[in-house]
XYZ file of C-alpha atoms in Angstrom:
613
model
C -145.159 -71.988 -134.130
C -142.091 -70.201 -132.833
C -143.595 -70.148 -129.225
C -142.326 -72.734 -126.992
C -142.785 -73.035 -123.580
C -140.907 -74.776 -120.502
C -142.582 -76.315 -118.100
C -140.337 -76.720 -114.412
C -141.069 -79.404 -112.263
C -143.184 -79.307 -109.255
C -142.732 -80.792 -106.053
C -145.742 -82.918 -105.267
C -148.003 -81.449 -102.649
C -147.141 -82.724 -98.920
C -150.638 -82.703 -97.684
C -154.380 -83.258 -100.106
C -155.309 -79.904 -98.589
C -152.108 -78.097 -99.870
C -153.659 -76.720 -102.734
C -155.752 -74.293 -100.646
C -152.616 -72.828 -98.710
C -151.133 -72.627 -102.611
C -154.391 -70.743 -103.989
C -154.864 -68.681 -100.919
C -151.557 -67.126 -100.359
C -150.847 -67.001 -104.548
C -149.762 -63.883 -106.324
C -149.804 -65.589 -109.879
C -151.905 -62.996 -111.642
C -153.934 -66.007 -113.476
C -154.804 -67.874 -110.089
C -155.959 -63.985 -108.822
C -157.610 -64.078 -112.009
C -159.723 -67.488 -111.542
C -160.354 -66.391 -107.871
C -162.062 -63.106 -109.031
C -164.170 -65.146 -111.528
C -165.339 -68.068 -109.322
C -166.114 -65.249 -106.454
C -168.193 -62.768 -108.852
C -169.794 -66.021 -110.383
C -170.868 -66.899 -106.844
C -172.593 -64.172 -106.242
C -173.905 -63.142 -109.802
C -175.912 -66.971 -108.398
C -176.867 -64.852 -104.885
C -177.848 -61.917 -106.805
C -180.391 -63.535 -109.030
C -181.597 -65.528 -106.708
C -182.543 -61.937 -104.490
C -184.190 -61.524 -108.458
C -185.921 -64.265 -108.633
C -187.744 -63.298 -105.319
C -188.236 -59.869 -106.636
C -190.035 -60.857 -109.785
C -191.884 -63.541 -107.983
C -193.519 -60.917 -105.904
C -194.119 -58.607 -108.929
C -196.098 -61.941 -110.874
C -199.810 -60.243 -109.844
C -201.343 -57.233 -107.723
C -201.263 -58.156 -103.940
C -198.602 -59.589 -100.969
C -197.458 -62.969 -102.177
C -194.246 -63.788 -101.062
C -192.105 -61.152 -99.386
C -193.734 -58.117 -97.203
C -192.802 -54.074 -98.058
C -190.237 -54.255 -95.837
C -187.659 -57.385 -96.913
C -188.964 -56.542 -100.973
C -187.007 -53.550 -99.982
C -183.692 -55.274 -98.415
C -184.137 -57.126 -101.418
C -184.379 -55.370 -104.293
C -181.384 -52.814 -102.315
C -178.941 -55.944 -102.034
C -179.811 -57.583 -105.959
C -178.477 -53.823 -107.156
C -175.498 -54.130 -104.924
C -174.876 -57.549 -105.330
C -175.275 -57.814 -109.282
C -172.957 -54.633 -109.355
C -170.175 -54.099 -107.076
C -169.544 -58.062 -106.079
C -170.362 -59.574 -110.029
C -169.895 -57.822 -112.553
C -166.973 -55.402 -111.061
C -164.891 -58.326 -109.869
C -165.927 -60.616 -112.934
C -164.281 -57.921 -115.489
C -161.208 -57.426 -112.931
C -160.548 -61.017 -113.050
C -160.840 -61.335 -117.017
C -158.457 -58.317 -116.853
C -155.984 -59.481 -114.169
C -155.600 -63.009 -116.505
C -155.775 -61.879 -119.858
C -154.124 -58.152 -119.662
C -150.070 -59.563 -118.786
C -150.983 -62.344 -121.695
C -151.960 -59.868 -124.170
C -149.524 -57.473 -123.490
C -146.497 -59.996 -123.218
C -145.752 -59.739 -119.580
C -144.617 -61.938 -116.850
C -147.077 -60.649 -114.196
C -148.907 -58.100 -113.190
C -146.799 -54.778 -111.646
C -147.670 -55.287 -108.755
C -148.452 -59.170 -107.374
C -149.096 -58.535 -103.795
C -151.296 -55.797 -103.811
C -153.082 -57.490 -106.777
C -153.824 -60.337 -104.560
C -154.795 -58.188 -101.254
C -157.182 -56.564 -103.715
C -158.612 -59.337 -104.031
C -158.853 -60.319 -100.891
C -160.997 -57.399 -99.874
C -163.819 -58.550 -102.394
C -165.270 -61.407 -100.595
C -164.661 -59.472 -97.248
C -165.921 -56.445 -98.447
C -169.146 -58.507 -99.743
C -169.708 -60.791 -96.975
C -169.598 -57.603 -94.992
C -172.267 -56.050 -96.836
C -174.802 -58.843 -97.160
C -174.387 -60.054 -93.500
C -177.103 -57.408 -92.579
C -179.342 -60.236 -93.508
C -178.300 -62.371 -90.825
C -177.856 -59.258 -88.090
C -180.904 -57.711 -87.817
C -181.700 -56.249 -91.621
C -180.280 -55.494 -94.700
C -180.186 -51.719 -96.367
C -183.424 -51.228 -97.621
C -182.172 -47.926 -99.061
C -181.939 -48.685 -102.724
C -178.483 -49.668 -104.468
C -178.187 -45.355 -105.079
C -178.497 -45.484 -101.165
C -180.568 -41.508 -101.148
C -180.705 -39.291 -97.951
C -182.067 -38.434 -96.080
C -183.826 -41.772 -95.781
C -179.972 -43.524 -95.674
C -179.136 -41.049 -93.223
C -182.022 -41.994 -90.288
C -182.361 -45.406 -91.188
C -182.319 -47.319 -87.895
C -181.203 -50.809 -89.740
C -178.133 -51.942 -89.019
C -177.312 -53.410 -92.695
C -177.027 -49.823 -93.926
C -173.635 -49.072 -92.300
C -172.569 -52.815 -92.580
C -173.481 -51.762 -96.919
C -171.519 -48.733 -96.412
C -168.119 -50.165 -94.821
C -168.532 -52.536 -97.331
C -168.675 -50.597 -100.111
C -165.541 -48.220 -98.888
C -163.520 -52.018 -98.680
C -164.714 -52.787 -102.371
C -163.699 -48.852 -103.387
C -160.410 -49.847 -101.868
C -159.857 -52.669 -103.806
C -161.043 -51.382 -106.968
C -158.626 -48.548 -106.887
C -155.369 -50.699 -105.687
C -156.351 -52.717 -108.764
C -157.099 -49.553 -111.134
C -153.188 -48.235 -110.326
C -151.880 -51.803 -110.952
C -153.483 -52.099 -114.722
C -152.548 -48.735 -115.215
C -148.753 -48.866 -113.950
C -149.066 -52.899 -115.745
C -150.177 -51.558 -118.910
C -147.635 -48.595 -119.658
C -144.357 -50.421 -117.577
C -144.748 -53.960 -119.018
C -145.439 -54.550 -122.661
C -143.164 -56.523 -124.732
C -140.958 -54.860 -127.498
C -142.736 -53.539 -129.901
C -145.814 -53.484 -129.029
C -146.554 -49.759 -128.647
C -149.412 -48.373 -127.576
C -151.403 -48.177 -131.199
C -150.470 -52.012 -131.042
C -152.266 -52.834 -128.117
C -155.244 -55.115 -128.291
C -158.594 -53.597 -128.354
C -158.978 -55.226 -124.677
C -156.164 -53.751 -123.115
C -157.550 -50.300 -124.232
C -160.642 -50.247 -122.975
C -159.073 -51.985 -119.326
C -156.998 -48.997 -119.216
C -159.810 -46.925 -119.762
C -161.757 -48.547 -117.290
C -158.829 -48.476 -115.494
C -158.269 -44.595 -115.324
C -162.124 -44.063 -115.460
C -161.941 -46.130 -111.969
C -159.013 -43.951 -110.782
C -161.237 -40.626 -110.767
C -164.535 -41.983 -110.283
C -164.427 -44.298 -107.057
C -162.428 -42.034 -104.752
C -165.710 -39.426 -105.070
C -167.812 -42.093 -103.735
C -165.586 -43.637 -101.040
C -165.554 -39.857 -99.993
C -169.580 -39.826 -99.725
C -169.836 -42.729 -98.316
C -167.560 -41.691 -95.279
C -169.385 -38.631 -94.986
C -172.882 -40.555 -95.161
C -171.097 -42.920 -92.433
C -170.200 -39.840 -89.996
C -173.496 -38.649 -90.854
C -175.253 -41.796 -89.376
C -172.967 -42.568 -86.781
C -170.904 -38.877 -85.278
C -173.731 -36.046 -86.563
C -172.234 -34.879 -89.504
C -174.746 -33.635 -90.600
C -173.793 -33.158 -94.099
C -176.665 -34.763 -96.457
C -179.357 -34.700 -93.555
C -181.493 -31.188 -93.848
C -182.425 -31.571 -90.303
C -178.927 -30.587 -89.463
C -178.482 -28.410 -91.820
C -176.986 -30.863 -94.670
C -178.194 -31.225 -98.320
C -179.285 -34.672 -99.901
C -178.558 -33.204 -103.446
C -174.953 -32.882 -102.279
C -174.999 -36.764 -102.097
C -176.705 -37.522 -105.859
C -173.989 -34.987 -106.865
C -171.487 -37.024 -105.584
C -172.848 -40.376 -106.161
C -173.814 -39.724 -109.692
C -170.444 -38.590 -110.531
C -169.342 -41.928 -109.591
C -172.652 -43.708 -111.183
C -172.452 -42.688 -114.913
C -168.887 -42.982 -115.229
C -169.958 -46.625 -113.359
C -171.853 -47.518 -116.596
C -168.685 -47.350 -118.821
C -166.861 -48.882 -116.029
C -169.551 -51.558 -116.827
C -169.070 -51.824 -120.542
C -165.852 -50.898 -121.727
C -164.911 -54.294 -120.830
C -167.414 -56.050 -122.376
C -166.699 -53.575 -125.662
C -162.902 -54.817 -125.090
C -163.702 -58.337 -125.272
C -166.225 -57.856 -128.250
C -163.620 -55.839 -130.173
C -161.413 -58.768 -129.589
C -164.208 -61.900 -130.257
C -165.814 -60.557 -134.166
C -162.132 -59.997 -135.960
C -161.130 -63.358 -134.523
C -164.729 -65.459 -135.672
C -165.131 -63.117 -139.140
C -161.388 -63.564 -140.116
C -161.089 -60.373 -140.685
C -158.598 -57.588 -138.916
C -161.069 -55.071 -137.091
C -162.376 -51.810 -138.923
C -161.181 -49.029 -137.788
C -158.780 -49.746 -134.592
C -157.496 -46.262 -134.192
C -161.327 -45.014 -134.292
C -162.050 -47.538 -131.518
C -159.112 -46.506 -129.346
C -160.382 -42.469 -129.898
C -163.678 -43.266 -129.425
C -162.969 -45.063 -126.188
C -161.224 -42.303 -124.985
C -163.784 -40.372 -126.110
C -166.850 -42.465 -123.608
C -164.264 -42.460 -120.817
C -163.759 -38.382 -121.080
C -167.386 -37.852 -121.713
C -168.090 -40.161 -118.780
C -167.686 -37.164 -116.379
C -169.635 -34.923 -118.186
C -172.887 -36.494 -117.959
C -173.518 -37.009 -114.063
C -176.334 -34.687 -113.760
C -179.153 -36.473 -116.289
C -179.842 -38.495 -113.281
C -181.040 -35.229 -111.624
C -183.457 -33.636 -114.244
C -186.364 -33.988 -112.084
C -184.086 -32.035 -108.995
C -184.125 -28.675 -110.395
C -180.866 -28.318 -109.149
C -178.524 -29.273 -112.668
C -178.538 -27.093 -115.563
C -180.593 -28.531 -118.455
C -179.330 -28.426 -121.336
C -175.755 -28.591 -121.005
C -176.133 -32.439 -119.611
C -178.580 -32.909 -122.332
C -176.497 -31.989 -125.091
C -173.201 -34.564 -123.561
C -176.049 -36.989 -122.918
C -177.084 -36.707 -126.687
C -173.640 -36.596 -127.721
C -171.633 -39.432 -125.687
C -173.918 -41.429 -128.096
C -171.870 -40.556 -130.913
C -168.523 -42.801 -129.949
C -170.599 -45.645 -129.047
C -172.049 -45.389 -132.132
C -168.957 -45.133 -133.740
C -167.820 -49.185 -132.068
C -171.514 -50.128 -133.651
C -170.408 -49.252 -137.291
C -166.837 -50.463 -136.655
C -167.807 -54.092 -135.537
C -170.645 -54.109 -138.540
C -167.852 -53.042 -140.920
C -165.912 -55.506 -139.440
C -168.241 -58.655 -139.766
C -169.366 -57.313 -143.839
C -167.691 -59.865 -146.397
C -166.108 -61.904 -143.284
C -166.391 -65.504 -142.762
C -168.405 -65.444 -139.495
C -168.282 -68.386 -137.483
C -171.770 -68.845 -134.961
C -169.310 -70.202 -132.235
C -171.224 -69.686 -128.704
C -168.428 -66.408 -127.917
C -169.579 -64.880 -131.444
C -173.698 -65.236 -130.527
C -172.919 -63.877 -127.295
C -171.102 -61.302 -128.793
C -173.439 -60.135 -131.379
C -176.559 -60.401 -128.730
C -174.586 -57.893 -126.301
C -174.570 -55.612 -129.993
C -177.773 -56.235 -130.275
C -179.553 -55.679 -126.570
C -177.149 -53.027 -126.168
C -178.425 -50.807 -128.710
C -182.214 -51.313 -127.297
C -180.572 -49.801 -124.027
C -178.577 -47.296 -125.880
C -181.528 -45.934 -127.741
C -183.387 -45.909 -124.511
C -181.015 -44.022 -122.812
C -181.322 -41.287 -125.355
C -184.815 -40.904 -125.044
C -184.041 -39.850 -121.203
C -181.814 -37.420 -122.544
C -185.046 -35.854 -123.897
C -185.894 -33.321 -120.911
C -189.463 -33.761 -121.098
C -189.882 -37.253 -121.844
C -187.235 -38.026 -118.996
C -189.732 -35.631 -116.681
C -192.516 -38.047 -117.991
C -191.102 -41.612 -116.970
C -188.386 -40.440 -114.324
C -188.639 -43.243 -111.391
C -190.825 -45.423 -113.610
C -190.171 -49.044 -114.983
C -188.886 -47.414 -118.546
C -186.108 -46.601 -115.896
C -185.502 -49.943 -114.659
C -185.847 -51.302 -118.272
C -183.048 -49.400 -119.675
C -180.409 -49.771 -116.827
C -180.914 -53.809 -117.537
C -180.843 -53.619 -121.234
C -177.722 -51.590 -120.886
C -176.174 -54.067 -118.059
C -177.757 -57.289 -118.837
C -177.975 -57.121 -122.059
C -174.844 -55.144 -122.222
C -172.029 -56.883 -118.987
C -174.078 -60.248 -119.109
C -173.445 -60.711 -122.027
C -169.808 -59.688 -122.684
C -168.930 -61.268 -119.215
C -170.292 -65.195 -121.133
C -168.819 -63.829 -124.691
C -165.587 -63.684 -123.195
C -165.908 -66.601 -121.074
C -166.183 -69.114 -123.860
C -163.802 -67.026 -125.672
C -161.402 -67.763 -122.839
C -162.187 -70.970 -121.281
C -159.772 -73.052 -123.302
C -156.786 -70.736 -122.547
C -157.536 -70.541 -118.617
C -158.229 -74.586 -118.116
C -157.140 -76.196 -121.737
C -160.490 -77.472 -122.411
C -162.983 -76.206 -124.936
C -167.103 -75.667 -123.487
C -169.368 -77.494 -125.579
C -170.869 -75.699 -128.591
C -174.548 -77.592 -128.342
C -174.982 -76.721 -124.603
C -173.186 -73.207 -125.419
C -175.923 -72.515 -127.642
C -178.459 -73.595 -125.663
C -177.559 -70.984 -123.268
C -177.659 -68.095 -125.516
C -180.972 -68.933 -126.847
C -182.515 -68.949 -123.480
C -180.940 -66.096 -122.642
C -181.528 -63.976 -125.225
C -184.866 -64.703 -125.352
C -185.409 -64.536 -121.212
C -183.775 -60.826 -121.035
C -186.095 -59.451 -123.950
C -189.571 -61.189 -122.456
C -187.988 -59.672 -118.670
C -187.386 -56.572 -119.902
C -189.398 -55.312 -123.266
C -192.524 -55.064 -120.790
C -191.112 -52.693 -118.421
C -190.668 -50.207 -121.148
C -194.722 -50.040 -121.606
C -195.039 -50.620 -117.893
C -193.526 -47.846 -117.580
C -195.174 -45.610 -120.432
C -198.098 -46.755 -118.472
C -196.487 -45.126 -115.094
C -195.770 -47.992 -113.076
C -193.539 -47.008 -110.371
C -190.112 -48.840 -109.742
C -189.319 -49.712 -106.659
C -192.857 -51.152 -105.204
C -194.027 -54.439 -103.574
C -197.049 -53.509 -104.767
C -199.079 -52.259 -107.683
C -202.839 -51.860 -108.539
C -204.681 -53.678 -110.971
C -204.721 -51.326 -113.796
C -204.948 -53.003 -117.367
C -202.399 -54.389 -118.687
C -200.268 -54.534 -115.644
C -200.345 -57.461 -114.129
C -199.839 -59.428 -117.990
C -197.290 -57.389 -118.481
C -195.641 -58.271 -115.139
C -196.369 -61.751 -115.678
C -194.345 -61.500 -118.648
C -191.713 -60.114 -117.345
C -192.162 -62.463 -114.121
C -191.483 -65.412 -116.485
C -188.708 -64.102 -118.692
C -186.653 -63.541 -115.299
C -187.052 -67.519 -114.484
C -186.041 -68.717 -118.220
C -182.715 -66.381 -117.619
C -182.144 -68.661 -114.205
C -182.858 -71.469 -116.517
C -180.225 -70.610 -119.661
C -177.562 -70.685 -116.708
C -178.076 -74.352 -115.684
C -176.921 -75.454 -119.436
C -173.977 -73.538 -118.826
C -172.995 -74.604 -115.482
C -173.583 -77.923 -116.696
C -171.151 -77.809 -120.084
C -168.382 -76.488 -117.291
C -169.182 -79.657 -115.286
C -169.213 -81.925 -117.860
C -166.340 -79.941 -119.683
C -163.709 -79.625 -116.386
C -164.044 -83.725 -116.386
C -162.422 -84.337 -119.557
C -158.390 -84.242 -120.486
C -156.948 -81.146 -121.380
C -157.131 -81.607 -124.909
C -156.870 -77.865 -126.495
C -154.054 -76.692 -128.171
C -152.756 -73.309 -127.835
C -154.752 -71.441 -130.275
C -157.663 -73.288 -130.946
C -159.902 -70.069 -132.135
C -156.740 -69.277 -134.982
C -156.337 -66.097 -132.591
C -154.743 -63.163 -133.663
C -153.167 -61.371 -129.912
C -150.589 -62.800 -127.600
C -152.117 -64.798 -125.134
C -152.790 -67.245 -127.929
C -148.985 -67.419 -128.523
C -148.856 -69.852 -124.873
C -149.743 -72.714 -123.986
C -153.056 -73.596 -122.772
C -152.966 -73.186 -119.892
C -150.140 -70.758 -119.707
C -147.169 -71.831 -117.117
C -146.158 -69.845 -114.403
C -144.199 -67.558 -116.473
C -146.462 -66.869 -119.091
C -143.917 -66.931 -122.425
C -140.726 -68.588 -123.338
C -140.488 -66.580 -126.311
C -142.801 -64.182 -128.197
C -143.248 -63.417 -132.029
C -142.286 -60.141 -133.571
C -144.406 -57.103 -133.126
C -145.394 -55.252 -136.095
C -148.771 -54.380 -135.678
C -152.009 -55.316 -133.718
C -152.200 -58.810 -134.746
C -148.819 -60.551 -134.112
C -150.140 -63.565 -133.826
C -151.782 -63.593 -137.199
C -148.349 -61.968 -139.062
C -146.357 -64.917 -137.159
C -148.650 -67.678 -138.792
C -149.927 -66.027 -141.997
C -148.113 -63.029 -142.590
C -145.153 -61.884 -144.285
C -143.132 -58.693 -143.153
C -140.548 -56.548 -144.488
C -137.590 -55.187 -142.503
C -136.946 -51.465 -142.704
C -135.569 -51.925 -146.144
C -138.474 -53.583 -147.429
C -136.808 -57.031 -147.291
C -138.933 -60.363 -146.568
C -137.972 -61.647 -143.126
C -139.078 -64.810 -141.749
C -142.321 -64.734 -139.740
C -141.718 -67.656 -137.571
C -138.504 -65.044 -135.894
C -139.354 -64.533 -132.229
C -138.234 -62.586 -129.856
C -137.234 -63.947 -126.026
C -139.394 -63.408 -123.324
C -138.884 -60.250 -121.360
C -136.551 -60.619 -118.011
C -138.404 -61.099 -114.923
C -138.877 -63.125 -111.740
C -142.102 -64.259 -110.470
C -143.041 -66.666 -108.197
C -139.761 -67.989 -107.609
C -139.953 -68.993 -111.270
C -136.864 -67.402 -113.334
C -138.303 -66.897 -117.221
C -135.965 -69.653 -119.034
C -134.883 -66.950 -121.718
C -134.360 -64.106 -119.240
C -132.395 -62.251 -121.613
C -129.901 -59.531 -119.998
C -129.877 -56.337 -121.738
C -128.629 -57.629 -125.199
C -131.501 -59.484 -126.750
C -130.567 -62.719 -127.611
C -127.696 -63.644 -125.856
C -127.042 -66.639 -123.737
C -127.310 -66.188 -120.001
C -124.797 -67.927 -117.735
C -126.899 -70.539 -115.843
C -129.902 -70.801 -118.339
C -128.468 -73.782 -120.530
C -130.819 -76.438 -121.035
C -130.136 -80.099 -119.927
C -127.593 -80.940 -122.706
C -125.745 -77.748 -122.300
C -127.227 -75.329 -124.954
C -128.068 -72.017 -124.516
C -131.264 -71.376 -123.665
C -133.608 -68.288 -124.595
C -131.756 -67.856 -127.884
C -133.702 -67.830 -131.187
C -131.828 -69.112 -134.485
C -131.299 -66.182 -136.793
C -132.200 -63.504 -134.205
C -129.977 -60.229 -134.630
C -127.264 -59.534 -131.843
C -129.085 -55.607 -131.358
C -129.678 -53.896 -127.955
C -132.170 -51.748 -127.539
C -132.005 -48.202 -128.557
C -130.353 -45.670 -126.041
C -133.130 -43.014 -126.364
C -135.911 -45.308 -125.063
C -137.083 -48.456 -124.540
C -138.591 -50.864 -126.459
C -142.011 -49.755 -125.453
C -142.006 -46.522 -127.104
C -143.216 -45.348 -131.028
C -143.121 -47.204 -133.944
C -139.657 -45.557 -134.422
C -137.862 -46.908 -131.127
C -139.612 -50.555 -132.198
C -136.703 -53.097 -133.823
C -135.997 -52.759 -137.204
């Protein structure tokens, strides 16, 4: 391969606890990247523990474990937890390690506020779950309602909502960084049509972010001031209007859901071309119909609020019903996709096709709510609770362990297990449909969410033994895959670059990348350069064969005190004074390259007609 890489000595650490100060005070987008992971793994293990105590409770009729009053810290802080502090900062850190790799660039845009964003995620967390320890938790529910939120005397419910403004912060610092990463940084020639299916729907996600969160950082201020100065603007004692806050919260919840999923669509998109060796179906339908969910996003808010009177019926039940259609559209696509491929059953592929699979249980769900009498009919029921875990477990869960194997070998240069991988997403799968199936007749039955407690009508106590039980075996399918990381982090690196045959540009590095990401990078003539460099052969502008192992250099760039090797001033391809290599040739240089600068009407980043000839 035509990628090489350069790897610059280190100095050996002075002190055995030297690697903390290093990790701690890094801006390396990939070590910001890990940190996000390991944190939002960390408490993904809090959060389902606060589950496990949930559904222990819920086993049979009667008190068992927890009383009224810490079932309802708990059940507040699992929403939180599993939300905001796992899966939010899980899909940041896949995007803050794999983003600058896929689109060819050195580092994120901006290093320093991508690692005080960080930062504020275990602050912001620790802030919100200490309530525990001072005196109570929020007991309000993760949707936090007034005018209960608003009079609560616990003091966990302020500690949630300063919390939750530090984890808005973050999450927008880190939206603006994708977004200015994403459109300032790609390579040459990789326009935006170009761009893998990942880096789409983090941009997305991104922008989705960029309008959504501020909204809610707003309401929770106002709730704050409310509690604390006598606002009085969602209490009606004073005058205030609790709708006002599902207005405002729900604008930031549905467009939440995508915020959710995109990611894990990104990282599907990217996981069935790669294991059905076959380029995906339709890319410029999944880059509309992303756009499509993200613009739709806003338009939906108000199905939460059927049962208010307050919304306008039909109008959010015809975008509810119709928001259906792009996702629907990504269904097809990845179907088309797998149809005549040679599918591989690698543990990223089952993970990937049991998102597809869950996720259209949730989906279908969903549009039943959208149904204004059958959402009357089951509104604050378990058929509620049932489809917003289909959709996010079955949906998040399972992109966040899809993209996980996909990506372990590139982030640590060893390759998980496939027995133990497997392993995992059999008890998984199976655990999330015996936890969750039953609430949909639990709540046909009218079993109400959010109770410690529940009589013993038929049926309801099997059916929350059921679901009791499927909650344990998805605590159990973790403990094979924490184990296959054990047992896999204490073997030699011994993964190659690409060992999936990928087909984007973080396969074109080493494993795991250096500091500086890319020496060189191949050319960029369509969605798959990795695939044209190794298989492919391409034409120049005359229709001409070139040769596919041509690279390009590197893009110029400092970071880290780490100068690129190739840094290439503005004409491509020409020696730099200072970059030789230790017998005195020039380095960054590739045999056979054209002596071409880029055109004077834009950069390299622009349409297919700025690209290099």
């Amino acid at each position: 391969m035509a990628t090489t890489v350069v790897r610059p000595g280190t100095a050996p650490y002075p002190s055995r606890w030297a690697w903390i100060y290093e990790w701690a005070t890094t801006t390396d987008h990939k070590k910001i990247g890990i940190m996000y992971m390991v944190t939002a793994f960390g408490f993904f293990l809090l959060g389902g523990v606060m589950a496990l105590f949930i559904r222990a409770e819920l086993a049979s009729p009667g008190i068992q474990i927890a009383q009224p009053e810490t079932y309802n810290q708990l059940f507040t802080m699992h929403g939180i937890t599993m939300i905001f502090l796992f899966m939010m900062p899980m899909f940041t850190g896949f995007g803050n390690y794999v983003v600058p790799l896929q689109i060819g660039a050195a580092d994120m845009a901006f290093p320093r506020i991508n690692a005080l964003g960080f930062w504020m995620v275990p602050a912001g967390g620790l802030l919100a779950l200490s309530g525990f320890v001072l005196g109570g938790a929020a007991d309000t529910g993760w949707t936090i309602y007034p005018p209960y939120s608003a009079q609560s005397q616990l003091r966990g419910v302020d500690l949630l909502l300063v919390g939750l403004i530090l984890l808005g912060t973050s999450s927008i610092l880190g939206a603006i960084n994708f977004i200015a990463t994403i459109f300032k940084l790609r390579a040459p020639g990789l326009t935006l049509m170009r761009m893998p299916l990942f880096v789409w729907n983090t941009l997305i996600t991104a922008l989705l972010l960029l309008f959504a969160l501020p909204v809610l950082t707003s309401a929770l201020i106002m709730l704050f001031i409310d509690r604390n100065y006598g606002g009085g603007f969602f209490d009606p004692v004073q005058g205030g209007n609790p709708i006002l806050w599902q207005h405002l919260f729900w604008f930031f919840g549905h467009p939440e859901v995508y915020i959710l999923i995109l990611p894990a669509f990104g990282i599907v998109s990217e996981i069935i071309p790669v294991f059905s060796r076959k380029p995906l179906f339709g890319y410029r339908a999944f880059v509309l119909a992303t756009s499509a969910i993200g613009a739709l996003g806003f338009s939906v808010w108000a199905h939460h609020m059927f049962t208010t009177g307050a919304v306008y019926l039909p109008f959010f039940a015809f975008f509810t019903f119709l928001i259906a259609v792009p996702t629907g559209v990504k269904f097809f696509n990845w179907i088309a996709t797998m149809i005549r491929g040679q599918v591989r059953l690698a543990p990223p592929m089952l993970f990937a096709l049991g998102l597809m699979m869950l996720f259209l249980v949730g989906g279908l769900d969903g549009v039943f709510l959208a149904v204004v009498p059958f959402d009357f009919a089951v509104q604050d029921t378990y058929w509620v609770v049932s489809h917003l875990h289909y959709v996010l477990v079955a949906g998040s869960l399972f992109g966040v362990f899809a993209g996980i194997y996909y990506w372990f070998p590139k982030i640590t240069g060893r390759m998980l297990g496939d027995g133990l991988g497997k392993v995992h997403f059999l008890l998984m799968f199976v655990g999330t449909n015996l936890t969750f199936f039953p609430q949909h007749l639990l709540g046909l039955n009218g079993m109400i969410r959010r109770v410690a407690d529940y009589r013993a009508n038929p049926g309801w106590a099997e059916l929350n033994l059921l679901s009791t039980l499927g909650a344990f075996m998805i605590a159990a399918s973790v403990l094979p895959f924490m184990w296959n990381v054990f047992l896999t982090m204490r073997r030699p690196k011994d993964v190659n670059e690409d060992p999936w045959d990928g087909f984007t540009l973080e396969w074109a590095t080493s494993s795991p990348p250096p500091v500086y990401n890319f020496e060189s990078l191949p050319e960029i003539r369509s969605e798959r350069p990795l695939f044209d460099l190794k298989h492919g052969t391409r034409t120049d502008s005359h229709g001409a064969p070139t040769d596919p192992s041509r690279s390009l250099p590197a893009g110029r760039g400092q970071t880290h005190g780490e100068t690129r090797a190739d840094a290439p001033e503005e004409v491509l391809g020409q020696p730099v004074e200072g970059h030789e290599t230790a017998s005195g040739e020039p380095r960054g240089v590739t045999p056979g390259l054209p002596d071409e600068r880029p055109s004077e009407k834009g950069d390299l980043r622009g349409d297919d007609s700025q690209a290099r000839p």
